[in-house]
PDB file of C-alpha atoms and ligand atoms in Angstrom:
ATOM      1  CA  UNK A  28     166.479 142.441 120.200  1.00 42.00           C
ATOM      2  CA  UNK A  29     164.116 139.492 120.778  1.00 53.00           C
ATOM      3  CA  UNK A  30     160.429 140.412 122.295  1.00 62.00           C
ATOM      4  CA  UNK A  31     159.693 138.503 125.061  1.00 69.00           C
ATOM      5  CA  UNK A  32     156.390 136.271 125.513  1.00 87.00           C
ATOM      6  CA  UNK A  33     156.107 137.291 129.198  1.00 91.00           C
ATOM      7  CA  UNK A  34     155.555 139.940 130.404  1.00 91.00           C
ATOM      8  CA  UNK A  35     157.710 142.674 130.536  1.00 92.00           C
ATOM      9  CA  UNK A  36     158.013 143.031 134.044  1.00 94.00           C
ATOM     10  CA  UNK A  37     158.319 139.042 134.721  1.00 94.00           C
ATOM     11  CA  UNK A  38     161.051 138.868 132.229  1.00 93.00           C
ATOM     12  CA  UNK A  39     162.640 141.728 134.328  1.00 95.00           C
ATOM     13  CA  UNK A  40     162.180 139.882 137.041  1.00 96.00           C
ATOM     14  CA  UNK A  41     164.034 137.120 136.092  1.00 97.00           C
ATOM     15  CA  UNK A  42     167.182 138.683 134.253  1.00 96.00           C
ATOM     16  CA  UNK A  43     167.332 140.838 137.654  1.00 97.00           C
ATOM     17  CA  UNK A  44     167.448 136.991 139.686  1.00 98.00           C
ATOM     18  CA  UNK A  45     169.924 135.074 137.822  1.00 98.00           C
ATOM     19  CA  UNK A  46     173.739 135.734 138.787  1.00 97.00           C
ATOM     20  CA  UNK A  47     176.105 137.817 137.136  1.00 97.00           C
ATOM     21  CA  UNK A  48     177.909 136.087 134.340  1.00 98.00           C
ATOM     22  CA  UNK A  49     181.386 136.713 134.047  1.00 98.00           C
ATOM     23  CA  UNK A  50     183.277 139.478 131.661  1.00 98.00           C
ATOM     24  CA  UNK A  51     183.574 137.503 128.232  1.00 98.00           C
ATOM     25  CA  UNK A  52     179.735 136.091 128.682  1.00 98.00           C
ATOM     26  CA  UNK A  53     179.138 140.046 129.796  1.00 98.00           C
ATOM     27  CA  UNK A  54     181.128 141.556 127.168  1.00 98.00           C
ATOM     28  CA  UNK A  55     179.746 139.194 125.120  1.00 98.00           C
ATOM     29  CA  UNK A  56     175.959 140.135 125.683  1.00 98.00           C
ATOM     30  CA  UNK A  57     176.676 143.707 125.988  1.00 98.00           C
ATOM     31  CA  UNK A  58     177.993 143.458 121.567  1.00 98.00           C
ATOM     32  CA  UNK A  59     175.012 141.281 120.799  1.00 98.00           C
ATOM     33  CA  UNK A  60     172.519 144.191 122.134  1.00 98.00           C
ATOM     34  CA  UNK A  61     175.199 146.521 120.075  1.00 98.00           C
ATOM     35  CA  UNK A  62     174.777 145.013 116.705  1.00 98.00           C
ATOM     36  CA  UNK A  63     172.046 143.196 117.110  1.00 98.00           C
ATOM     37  CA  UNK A  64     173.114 139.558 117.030  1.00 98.00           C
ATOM     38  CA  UNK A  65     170.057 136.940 117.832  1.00 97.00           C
ATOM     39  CA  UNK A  66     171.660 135.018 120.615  1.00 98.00           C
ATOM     40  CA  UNK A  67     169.950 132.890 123.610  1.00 98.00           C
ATOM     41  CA  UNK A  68     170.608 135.242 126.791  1.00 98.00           C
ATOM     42  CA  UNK A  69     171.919 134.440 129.983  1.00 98.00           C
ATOM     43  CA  UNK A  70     168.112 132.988 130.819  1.00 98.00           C
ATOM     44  CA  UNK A  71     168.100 130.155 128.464  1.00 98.00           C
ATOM     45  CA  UNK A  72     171.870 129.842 128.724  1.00 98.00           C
ATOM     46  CA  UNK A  73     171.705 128.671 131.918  1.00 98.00           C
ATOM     47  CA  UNK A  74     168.858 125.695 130.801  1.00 98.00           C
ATOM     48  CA  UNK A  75     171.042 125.019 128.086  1.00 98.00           C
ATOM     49  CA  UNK A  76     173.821 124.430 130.513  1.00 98.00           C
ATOM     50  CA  UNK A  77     171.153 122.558 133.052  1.00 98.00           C
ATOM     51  CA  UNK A  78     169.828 120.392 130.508  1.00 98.00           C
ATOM     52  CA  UNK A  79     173.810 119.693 129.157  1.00 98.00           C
ATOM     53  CA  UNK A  80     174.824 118.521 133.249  1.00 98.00           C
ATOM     54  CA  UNK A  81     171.500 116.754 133.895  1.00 98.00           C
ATOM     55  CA  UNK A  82     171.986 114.319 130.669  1.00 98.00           C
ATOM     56  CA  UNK A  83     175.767 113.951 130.703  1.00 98.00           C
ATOM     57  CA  UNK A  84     175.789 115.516 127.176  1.00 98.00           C
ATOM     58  CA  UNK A  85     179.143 115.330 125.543  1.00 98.00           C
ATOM     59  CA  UNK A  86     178.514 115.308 122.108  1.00 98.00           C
ATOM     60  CA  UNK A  87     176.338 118.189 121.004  1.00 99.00           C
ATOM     61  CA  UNK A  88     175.784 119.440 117.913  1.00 99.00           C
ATOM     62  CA  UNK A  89     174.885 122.832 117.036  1.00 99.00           C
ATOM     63  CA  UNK A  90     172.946 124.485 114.398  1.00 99.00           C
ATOM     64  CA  UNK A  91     173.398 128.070 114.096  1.00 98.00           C
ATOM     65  CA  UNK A  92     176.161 129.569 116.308  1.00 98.00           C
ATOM     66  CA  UNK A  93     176.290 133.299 115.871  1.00 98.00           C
ATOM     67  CA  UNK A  94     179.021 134.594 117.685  1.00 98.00           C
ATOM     68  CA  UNK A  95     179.083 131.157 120.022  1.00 98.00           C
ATOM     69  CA  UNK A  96     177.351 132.482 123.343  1.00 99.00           C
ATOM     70  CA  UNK A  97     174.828 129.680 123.451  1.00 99.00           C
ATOM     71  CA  UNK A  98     177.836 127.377 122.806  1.00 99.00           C
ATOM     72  CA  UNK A  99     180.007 128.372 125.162  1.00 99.00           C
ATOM     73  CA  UNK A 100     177.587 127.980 128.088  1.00 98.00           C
ATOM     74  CA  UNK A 101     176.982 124.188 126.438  1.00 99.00           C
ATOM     75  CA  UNK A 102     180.729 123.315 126.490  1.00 98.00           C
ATOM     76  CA  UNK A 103     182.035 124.795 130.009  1.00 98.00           C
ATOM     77  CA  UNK A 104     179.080 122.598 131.599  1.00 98.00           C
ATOM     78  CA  UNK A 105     179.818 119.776 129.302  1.00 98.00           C
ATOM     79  CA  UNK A 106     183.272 119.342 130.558  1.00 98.00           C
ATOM     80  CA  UNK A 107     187.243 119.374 129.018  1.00 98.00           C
ATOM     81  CA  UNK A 108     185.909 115.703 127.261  1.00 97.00           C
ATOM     82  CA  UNK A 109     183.046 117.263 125.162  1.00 98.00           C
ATOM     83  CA  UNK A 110     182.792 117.646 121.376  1.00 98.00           C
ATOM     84  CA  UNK A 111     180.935 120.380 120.557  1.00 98.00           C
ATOM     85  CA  UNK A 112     180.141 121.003 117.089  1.00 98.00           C
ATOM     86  CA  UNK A 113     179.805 124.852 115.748  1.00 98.00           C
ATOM     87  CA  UNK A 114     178.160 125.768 112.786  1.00 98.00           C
ATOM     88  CA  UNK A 115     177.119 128.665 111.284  1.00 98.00           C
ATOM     89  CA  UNK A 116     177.268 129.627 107.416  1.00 98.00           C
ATOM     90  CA  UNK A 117     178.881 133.144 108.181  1.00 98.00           C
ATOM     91  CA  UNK A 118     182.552 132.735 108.243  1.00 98.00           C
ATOM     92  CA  UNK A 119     183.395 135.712 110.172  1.00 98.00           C
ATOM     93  CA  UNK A 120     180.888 134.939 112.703  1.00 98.00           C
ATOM     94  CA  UNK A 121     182.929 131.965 113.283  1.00 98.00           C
ATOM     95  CA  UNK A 122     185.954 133.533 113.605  1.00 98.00           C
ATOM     96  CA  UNK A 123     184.589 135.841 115.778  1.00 98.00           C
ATOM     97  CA  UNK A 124     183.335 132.731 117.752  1.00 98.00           C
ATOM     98  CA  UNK A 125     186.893 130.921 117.496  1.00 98.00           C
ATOM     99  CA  UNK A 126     188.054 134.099 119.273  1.00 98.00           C
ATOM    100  CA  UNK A 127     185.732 133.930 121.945  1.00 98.00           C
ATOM    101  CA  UNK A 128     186.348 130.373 122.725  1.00 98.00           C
ATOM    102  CA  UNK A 129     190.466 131.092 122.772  1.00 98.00           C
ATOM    103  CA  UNK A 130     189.607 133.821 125.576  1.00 98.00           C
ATOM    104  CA  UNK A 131     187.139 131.281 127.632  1.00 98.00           C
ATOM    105  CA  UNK A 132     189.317 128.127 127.548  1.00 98.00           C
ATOM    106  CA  UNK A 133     187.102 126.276 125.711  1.00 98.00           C
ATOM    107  CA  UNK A 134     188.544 126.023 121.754  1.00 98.00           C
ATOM    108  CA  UNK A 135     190.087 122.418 122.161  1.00 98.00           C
ATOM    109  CA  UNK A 136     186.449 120.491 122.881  1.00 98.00           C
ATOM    110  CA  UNK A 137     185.230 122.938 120.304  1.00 98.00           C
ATOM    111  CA  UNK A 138     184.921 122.090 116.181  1.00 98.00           C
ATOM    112  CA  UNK A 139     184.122 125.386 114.363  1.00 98.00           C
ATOM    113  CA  UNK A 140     182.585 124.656 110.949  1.00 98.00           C
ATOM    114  CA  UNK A 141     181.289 127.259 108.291  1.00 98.00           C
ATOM    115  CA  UNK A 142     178.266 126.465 106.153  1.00 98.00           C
ATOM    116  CA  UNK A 143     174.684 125.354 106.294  1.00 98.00           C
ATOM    117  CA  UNK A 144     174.177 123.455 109.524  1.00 98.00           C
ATOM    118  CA  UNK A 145     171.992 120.787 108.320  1.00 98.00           C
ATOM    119  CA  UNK A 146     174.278 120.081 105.204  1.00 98.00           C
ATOM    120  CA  UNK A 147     176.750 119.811 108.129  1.00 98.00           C
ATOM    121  CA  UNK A 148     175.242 117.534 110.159  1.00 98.00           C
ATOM    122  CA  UNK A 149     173.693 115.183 106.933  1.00 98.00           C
ATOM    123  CA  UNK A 150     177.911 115.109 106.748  1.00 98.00           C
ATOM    124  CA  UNK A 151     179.003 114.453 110.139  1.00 98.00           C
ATOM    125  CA  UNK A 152     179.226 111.248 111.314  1.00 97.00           C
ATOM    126  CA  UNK A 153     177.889 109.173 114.789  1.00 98.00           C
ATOM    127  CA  UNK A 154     175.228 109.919 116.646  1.00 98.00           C
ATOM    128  CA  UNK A 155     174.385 113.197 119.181  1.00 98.00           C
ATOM    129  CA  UNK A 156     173.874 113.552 123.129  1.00 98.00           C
ATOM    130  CA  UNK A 157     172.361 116.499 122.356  1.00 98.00           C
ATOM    131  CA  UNK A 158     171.256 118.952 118.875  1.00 99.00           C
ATOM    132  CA  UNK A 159     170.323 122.283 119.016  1.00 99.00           C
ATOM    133  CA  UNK A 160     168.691 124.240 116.776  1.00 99.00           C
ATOM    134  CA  UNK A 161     168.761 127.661 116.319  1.00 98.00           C
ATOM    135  CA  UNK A 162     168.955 128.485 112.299  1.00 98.00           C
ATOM    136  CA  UNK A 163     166.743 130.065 110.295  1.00 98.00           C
ATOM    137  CA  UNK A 164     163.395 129.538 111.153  1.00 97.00           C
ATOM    138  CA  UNK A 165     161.678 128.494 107.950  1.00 97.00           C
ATOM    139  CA  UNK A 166     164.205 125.811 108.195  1.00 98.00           C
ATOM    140  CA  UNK A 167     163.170 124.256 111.431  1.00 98.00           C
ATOM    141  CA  UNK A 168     160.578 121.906 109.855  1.00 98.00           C
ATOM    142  CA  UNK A 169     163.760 120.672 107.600  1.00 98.00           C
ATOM    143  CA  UNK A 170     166.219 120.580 110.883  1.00 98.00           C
ATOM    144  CA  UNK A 171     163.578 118.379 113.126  1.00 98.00           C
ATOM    145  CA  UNK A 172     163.450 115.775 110.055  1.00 98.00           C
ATOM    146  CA  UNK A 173     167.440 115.587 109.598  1.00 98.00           C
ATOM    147  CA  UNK A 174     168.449 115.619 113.420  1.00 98.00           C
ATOM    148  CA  UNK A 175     166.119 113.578 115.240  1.00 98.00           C
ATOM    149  CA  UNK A 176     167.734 110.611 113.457  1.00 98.00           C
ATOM    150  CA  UNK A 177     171.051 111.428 114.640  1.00 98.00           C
ATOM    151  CA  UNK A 178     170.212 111.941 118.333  1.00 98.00           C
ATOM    152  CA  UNK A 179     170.779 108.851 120.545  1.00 98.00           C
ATOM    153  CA  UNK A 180     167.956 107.512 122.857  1.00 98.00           C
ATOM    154  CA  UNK A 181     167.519 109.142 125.688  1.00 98.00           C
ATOM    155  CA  UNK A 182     169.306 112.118 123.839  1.00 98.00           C
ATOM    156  CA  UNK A 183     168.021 115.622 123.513  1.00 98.00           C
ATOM    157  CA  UNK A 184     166.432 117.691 120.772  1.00 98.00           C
ATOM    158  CA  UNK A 185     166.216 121.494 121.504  1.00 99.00           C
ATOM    159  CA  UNK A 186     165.446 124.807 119.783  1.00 99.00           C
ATOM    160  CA  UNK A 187     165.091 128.002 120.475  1.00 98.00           C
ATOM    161  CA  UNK A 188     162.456 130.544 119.807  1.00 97.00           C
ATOM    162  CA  UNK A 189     159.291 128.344 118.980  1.00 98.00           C
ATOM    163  CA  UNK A 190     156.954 130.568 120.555  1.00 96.00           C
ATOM    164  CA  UNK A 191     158.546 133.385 117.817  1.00 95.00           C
ATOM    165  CA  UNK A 192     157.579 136.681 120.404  1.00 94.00           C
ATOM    166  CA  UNK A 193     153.856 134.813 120.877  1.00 93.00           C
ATOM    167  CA  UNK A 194     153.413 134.985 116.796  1.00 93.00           C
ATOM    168  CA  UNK A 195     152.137 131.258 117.006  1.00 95.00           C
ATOM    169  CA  UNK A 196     149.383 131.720 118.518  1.00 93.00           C
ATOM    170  CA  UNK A 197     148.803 134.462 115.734  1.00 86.00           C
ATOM    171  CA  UNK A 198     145.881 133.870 112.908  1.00 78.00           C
ATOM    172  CA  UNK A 199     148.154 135.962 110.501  1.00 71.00           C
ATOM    173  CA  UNK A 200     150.950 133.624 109.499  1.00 79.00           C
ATOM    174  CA  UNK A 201     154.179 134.531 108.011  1.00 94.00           C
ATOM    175  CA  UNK A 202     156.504 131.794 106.310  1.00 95.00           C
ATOM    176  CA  UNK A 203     158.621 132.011 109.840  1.00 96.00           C
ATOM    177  CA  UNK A 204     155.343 131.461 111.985  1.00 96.00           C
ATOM    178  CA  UNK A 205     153.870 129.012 109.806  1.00 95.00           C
ATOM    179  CA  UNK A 206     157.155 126.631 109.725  1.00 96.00           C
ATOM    180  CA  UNK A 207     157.713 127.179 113.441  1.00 97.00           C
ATOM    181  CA  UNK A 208     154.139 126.113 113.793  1.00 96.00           C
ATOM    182  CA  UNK A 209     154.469 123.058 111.828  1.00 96.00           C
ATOM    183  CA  UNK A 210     157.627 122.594 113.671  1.00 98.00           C
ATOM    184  CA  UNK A 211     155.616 122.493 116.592  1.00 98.00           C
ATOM    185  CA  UNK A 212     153.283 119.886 115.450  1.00 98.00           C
ATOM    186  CA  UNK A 213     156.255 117.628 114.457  1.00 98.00           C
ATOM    187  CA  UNK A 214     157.652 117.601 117.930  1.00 98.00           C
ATOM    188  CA  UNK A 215     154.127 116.729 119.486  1.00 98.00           C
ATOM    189  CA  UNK A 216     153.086 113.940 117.208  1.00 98.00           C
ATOM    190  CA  UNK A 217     156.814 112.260 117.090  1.00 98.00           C
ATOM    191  CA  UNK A 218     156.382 108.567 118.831  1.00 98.00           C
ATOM    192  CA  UNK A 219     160.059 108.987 119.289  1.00 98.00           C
ATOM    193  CA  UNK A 220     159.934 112.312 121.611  1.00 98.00           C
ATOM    194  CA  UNK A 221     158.999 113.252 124.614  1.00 98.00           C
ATOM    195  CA  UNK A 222     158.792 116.979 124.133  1.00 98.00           C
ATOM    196  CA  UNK A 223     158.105 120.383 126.393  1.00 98.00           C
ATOM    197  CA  UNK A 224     157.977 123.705 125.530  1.00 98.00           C
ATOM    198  CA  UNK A 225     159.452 125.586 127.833  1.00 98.00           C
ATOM    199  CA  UNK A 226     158.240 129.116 128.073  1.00 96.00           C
ATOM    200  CA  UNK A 227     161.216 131.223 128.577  1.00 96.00           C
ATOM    201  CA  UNK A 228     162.304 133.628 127.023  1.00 96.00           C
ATOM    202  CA  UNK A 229     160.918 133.519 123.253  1.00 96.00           C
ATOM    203  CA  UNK A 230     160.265 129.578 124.004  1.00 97.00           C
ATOM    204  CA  UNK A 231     162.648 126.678 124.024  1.00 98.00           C
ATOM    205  CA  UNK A 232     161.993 123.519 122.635  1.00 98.00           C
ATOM    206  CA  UNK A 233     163.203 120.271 124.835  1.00 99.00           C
ATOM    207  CA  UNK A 234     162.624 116.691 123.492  1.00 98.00           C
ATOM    208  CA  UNK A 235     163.815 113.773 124.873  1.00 98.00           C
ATOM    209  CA  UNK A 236     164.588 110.883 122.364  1.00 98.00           C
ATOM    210  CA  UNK A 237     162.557 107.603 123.521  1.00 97.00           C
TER     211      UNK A 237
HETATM  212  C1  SAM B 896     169.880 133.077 116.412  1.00 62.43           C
HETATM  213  S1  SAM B 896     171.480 133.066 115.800  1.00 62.43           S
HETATM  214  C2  SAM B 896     172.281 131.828 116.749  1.00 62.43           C
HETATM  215  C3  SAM B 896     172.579 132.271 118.133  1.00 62.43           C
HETATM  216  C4  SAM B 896     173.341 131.299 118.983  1.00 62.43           C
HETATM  217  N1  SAM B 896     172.697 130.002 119.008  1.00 62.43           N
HETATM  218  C5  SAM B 896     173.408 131.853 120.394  1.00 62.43           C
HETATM  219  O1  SAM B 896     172.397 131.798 121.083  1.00 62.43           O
HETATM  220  O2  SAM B 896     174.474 132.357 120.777  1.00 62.43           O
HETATM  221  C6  SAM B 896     171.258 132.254 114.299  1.00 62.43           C
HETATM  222  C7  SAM B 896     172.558 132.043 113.535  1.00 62.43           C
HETATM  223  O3  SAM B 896     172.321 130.975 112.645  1.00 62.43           O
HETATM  224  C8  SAM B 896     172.946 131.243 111.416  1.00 62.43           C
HETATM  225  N2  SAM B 896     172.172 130.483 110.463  1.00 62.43           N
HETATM  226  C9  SAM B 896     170.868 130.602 110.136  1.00 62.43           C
HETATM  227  N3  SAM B 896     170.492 129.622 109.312  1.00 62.43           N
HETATM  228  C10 SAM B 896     171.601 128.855 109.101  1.00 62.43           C
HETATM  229  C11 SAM B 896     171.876 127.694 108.351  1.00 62.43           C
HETATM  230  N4  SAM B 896     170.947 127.085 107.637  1.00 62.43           N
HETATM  231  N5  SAM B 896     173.132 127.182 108.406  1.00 62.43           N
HETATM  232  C12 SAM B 896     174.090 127.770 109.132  1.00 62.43           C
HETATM  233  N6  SAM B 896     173.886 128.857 109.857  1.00 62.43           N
HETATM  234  C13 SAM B 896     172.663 129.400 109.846  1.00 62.43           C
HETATM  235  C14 SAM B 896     172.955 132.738 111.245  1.00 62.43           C
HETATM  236  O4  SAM B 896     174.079 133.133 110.492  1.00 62.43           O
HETATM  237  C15 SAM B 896     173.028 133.215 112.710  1.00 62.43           C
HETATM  238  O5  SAM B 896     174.356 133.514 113.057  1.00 62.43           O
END
């Protein structure tokens, strides 16, 4: 389970205001808690799903997939004409996923593909509405370099977790920190973003491609 950078009682707050989500989103968060599978939340769902509507994303790539929460909530706002791309290197996490997306309607704007994500999209072709990154975080420094290429202008960049539970601001660094901290610095001093950190949750990364 994710710590939170707020605190406790605002993020409490805030999973207490949102709406319910329905049973396979539900059932969905309920086996993540279980067996402790990293996934967004409802919380930064929901932006994910904003920031998907407000651009007219329909060609999103994503990089680390899980179980496919974070990309379900992506492709029901993005529409029956979207092409999403999964990708996660853990094969029966992406069956599980292919499962999930059967039961919520979504498999047919949905490409499922096993391996490492940025190997995956260094092999995909066209450019992206929108990439999201989510992989391992020692990796993120490797992701921004390989993606921001690929997204169009006026496209979006996101990731997840670059606050890492407030660790940033931390003088003792860890490999994790230290690349989500570089990470950081990558997004701020790109002349081709325009980025914000939005503070939810463990911190999401939003950059909009110039
Ligand atoms: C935080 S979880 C993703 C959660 C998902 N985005 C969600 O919110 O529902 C990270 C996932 O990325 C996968 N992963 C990490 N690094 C990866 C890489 N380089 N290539 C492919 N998958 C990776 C892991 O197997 C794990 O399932």
């Amino acid at each position: 389970m994710a710590k939170f950078i707020l605190e406790q009682s605002v993020d409490r707050y805030l999973y207490d205001a949102i709406p319910r989500r329905d049973a396979l989103l539900t059932e969905m968060e309920d086996r993540a808690r279980r067996e402790d599978i990293k996934i967004v939340g409802p919380l930064v769902g929901r932006l994910l799903a904003l920031l998907v509507e407000l651009t007219s994303a329909r060609r999103i790539f994503e990089m680390g997939s899980a179980i496919g929460y974070s990309t379900i909530w992506m492709a029901r706002a993005a529409g029956p004409r979207a092409e999403i791309y999964y990708s996660d290197g853990d094969p029966q996490r992406a069956r599980d996923a292919q499962a999930y997306f059967r039961r919520a309607g979504v498999q047919k704007r949905i490409h499922v593909q096993t391996g490492d994500a940025l190997a995956l999209l260094r092999n995909s072709r066209g450019s992206f509405d929108m990439i999201f990154c989510d992989v391992n975080k020692g990796q993120y420094p490797a992701a921004f370099r390989l993606a921001l290429p690929r997204v169009r202008r006026g496209g979006l960049f996101l990731a997840d977790n670059v606050l890492w539970s407030g660790r940033v601001s931390d003088r003792a660094r860890d490999e994790a920190t230290r690349a989500i901290q570089q990470f950081n610095r990558l997004i701020y001093s790109s002349r081709d973003l325009f980025p914000v950190i939005v503070p939810l949750r463990d911190g999401v990364a939003v950059c909009r491609k110039r």
